[in-house]
mmCIF file of C-alpha atoms in Angstrom:
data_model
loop_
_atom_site.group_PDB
_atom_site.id
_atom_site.type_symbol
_atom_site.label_atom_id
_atom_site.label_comp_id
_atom_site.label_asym_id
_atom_site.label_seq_id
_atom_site.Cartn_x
_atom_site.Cartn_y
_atom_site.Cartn_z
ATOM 1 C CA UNK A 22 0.000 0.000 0.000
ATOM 2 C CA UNK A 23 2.348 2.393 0.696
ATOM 3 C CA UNK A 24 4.402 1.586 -2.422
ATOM 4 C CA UNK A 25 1.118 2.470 -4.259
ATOM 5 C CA UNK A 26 0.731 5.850 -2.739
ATOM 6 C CA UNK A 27 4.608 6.857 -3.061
ATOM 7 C CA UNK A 28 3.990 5.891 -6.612
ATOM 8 C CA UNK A 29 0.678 7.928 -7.010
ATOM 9 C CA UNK A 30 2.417 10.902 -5.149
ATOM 10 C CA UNK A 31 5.118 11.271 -7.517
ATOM 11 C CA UNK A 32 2.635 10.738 -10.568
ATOM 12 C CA UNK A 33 1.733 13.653 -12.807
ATOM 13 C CA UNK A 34 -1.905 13.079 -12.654
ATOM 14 C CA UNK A 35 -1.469 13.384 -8.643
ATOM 15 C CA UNK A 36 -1.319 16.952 -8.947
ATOM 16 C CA UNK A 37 -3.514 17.269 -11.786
ATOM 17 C CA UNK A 38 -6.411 16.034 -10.019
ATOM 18 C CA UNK A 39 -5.617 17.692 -6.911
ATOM 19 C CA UNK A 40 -5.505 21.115 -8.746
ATOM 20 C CA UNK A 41 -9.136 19.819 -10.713
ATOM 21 C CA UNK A 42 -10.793 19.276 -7.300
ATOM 22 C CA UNK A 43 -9.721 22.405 -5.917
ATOM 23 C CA UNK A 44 -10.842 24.289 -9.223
ATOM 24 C CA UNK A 45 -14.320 22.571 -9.554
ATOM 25 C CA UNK A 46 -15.018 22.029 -5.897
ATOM 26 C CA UNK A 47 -13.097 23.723 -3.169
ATOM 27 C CA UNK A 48 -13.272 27.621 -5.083
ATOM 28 C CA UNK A 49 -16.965 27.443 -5.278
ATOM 29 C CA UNK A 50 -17.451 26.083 -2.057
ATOM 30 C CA UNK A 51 -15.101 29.123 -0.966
ATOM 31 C CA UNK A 52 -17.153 31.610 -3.430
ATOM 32 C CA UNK A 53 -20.521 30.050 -1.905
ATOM 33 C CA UNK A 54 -19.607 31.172 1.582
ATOM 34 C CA UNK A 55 -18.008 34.093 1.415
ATOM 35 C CA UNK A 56 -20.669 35.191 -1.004
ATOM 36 C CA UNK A 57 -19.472 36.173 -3.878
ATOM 37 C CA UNK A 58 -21.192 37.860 -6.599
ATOM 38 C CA UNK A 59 -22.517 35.959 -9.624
ATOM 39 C CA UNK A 60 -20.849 38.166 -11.854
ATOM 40 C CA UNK A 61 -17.431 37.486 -9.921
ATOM 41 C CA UNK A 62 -18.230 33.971 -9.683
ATOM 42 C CA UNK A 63 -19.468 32.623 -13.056
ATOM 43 C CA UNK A 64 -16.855 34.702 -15.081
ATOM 44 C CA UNK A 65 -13.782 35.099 -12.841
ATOM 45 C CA UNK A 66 -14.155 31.348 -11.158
ATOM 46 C CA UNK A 67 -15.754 29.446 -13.827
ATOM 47 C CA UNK A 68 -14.939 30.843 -17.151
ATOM 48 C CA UNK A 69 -11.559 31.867 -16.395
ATOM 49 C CA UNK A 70 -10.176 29.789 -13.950
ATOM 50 C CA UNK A 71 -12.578 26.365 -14.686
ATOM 51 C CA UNK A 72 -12.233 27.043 -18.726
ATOM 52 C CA UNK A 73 -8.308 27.467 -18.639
ATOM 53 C CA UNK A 74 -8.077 24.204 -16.522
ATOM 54 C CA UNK A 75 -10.204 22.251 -18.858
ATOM 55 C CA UNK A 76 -7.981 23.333 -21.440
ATOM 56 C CA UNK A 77 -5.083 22.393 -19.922
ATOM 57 C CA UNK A 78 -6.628 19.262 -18.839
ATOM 58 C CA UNK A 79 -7.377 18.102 -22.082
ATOM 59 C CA UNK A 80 -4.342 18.550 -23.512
ATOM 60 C CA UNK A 81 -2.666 16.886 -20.408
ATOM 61 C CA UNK A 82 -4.743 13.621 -21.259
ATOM 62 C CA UNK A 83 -3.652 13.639 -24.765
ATOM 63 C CA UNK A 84 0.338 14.097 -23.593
ATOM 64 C CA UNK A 85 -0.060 11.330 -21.432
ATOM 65 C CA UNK A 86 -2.379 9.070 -23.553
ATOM 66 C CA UNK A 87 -4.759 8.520 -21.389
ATOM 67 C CA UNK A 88 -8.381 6.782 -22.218
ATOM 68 C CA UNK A 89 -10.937 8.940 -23.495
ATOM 69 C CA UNK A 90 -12.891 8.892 -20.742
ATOM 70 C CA UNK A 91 -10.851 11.054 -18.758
ATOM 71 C CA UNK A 92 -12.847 13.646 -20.406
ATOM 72 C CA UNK A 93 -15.435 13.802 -18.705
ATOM 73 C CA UNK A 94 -13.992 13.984 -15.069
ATOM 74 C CA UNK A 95 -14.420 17.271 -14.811
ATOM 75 C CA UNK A 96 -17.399 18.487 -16.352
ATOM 76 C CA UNK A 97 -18.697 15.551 -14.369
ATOM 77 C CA UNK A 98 -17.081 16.810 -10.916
ATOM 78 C CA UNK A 99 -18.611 20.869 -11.544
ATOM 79 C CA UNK A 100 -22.225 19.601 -12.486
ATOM 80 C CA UNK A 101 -22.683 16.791 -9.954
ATOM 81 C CA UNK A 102 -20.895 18.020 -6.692
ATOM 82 C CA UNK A 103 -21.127 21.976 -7.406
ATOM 83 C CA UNK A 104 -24.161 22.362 -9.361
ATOM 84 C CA UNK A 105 -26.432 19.328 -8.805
ATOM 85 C CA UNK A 106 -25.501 18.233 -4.986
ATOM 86 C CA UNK A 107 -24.071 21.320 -3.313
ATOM 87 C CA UNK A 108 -26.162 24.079 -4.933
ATOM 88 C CA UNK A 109 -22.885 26.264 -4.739
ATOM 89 C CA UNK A 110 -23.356 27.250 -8.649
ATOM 90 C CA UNK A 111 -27.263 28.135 -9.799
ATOM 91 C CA UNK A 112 -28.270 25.685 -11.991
ATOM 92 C CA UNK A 113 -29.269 28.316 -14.546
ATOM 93 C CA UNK A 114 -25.923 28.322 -15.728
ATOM 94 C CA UNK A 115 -24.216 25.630 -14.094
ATOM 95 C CA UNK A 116 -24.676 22.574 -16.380
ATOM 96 C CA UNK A 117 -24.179 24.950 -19.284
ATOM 97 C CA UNK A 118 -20.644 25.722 -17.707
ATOM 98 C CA UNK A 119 -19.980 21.739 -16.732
ATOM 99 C CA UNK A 120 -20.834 21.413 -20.827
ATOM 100 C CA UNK A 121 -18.855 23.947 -21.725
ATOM 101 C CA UNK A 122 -15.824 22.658 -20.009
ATOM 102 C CA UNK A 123 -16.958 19.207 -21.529
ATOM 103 C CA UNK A 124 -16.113 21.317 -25.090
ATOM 104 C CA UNK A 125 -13.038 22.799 -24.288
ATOM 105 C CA UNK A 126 -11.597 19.363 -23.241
ATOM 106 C CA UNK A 127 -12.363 17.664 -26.043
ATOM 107 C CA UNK A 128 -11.086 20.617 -28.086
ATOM 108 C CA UNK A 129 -7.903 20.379 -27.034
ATOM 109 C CA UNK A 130 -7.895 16.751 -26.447
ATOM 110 C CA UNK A 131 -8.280 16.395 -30.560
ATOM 111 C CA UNK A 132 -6.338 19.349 -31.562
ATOM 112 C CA UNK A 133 -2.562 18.893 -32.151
ATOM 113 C CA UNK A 134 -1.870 15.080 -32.537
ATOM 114 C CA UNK A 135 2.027 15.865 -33.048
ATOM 115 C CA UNK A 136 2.828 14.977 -30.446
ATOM 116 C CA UNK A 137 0.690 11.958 -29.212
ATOM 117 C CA UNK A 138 2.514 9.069 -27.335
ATOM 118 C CA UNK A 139 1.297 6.185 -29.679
#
């Protein structure tokens, strides 16, 4: 066991889904209670901040050659715990942000294949 979390601790995606949950969960848990505006929130926290990480994310997956369905981690994470569970995001927006994130994965997931491991 603890040759499987040395392993995992030194791992790239270690830190990659640490930074996702505290992206997706922890900010708008932290934007929820200090009550932020929804101006501040939706476009500083989730556009800017969410959007550049699914970015990132995506092309992370493709680097590494992961499965496809890595994709859909964190959309997945922002609609069910933030949006759906929590009620930290309104859902007037919320799933439209989780899909929008879905978008910008999977953009650049299938851009530039240059550089793909297989």
């Amino acid at each position: 066991m603890r040759n499987f979390l040395n392993k995992l601790h030194h791992s790239a995606w270690f830190y990659n889904l640490l930074v996702m949950i505290f992206v997706a969960v922890l900010l708008p848990f932290v934007a929820d209670k200090f009550d932020w505006s929804d101006i501040n929130l939706v476009f500083w926290l989730c556009f800017v901040l969410n959007g550049g990480f699914a970015l990132y994310f995506g092309a992370q997956i493709r680097k590494h050659g992961l499965r496809f369905y890595w994709i859909f981690v964190q959309p997945l994470l922002f609609g069910v715990v933030t949006t759906w569970y929590f009620d930290w995001v309104d859902t007037e927006y919320g799933y439209y942000l989780a899909g929008l994130y879905l978008v910008l994965t999977i953009f650049t997931f299938w851009s530039d294949t240059r550089s793909d491991p297989d």
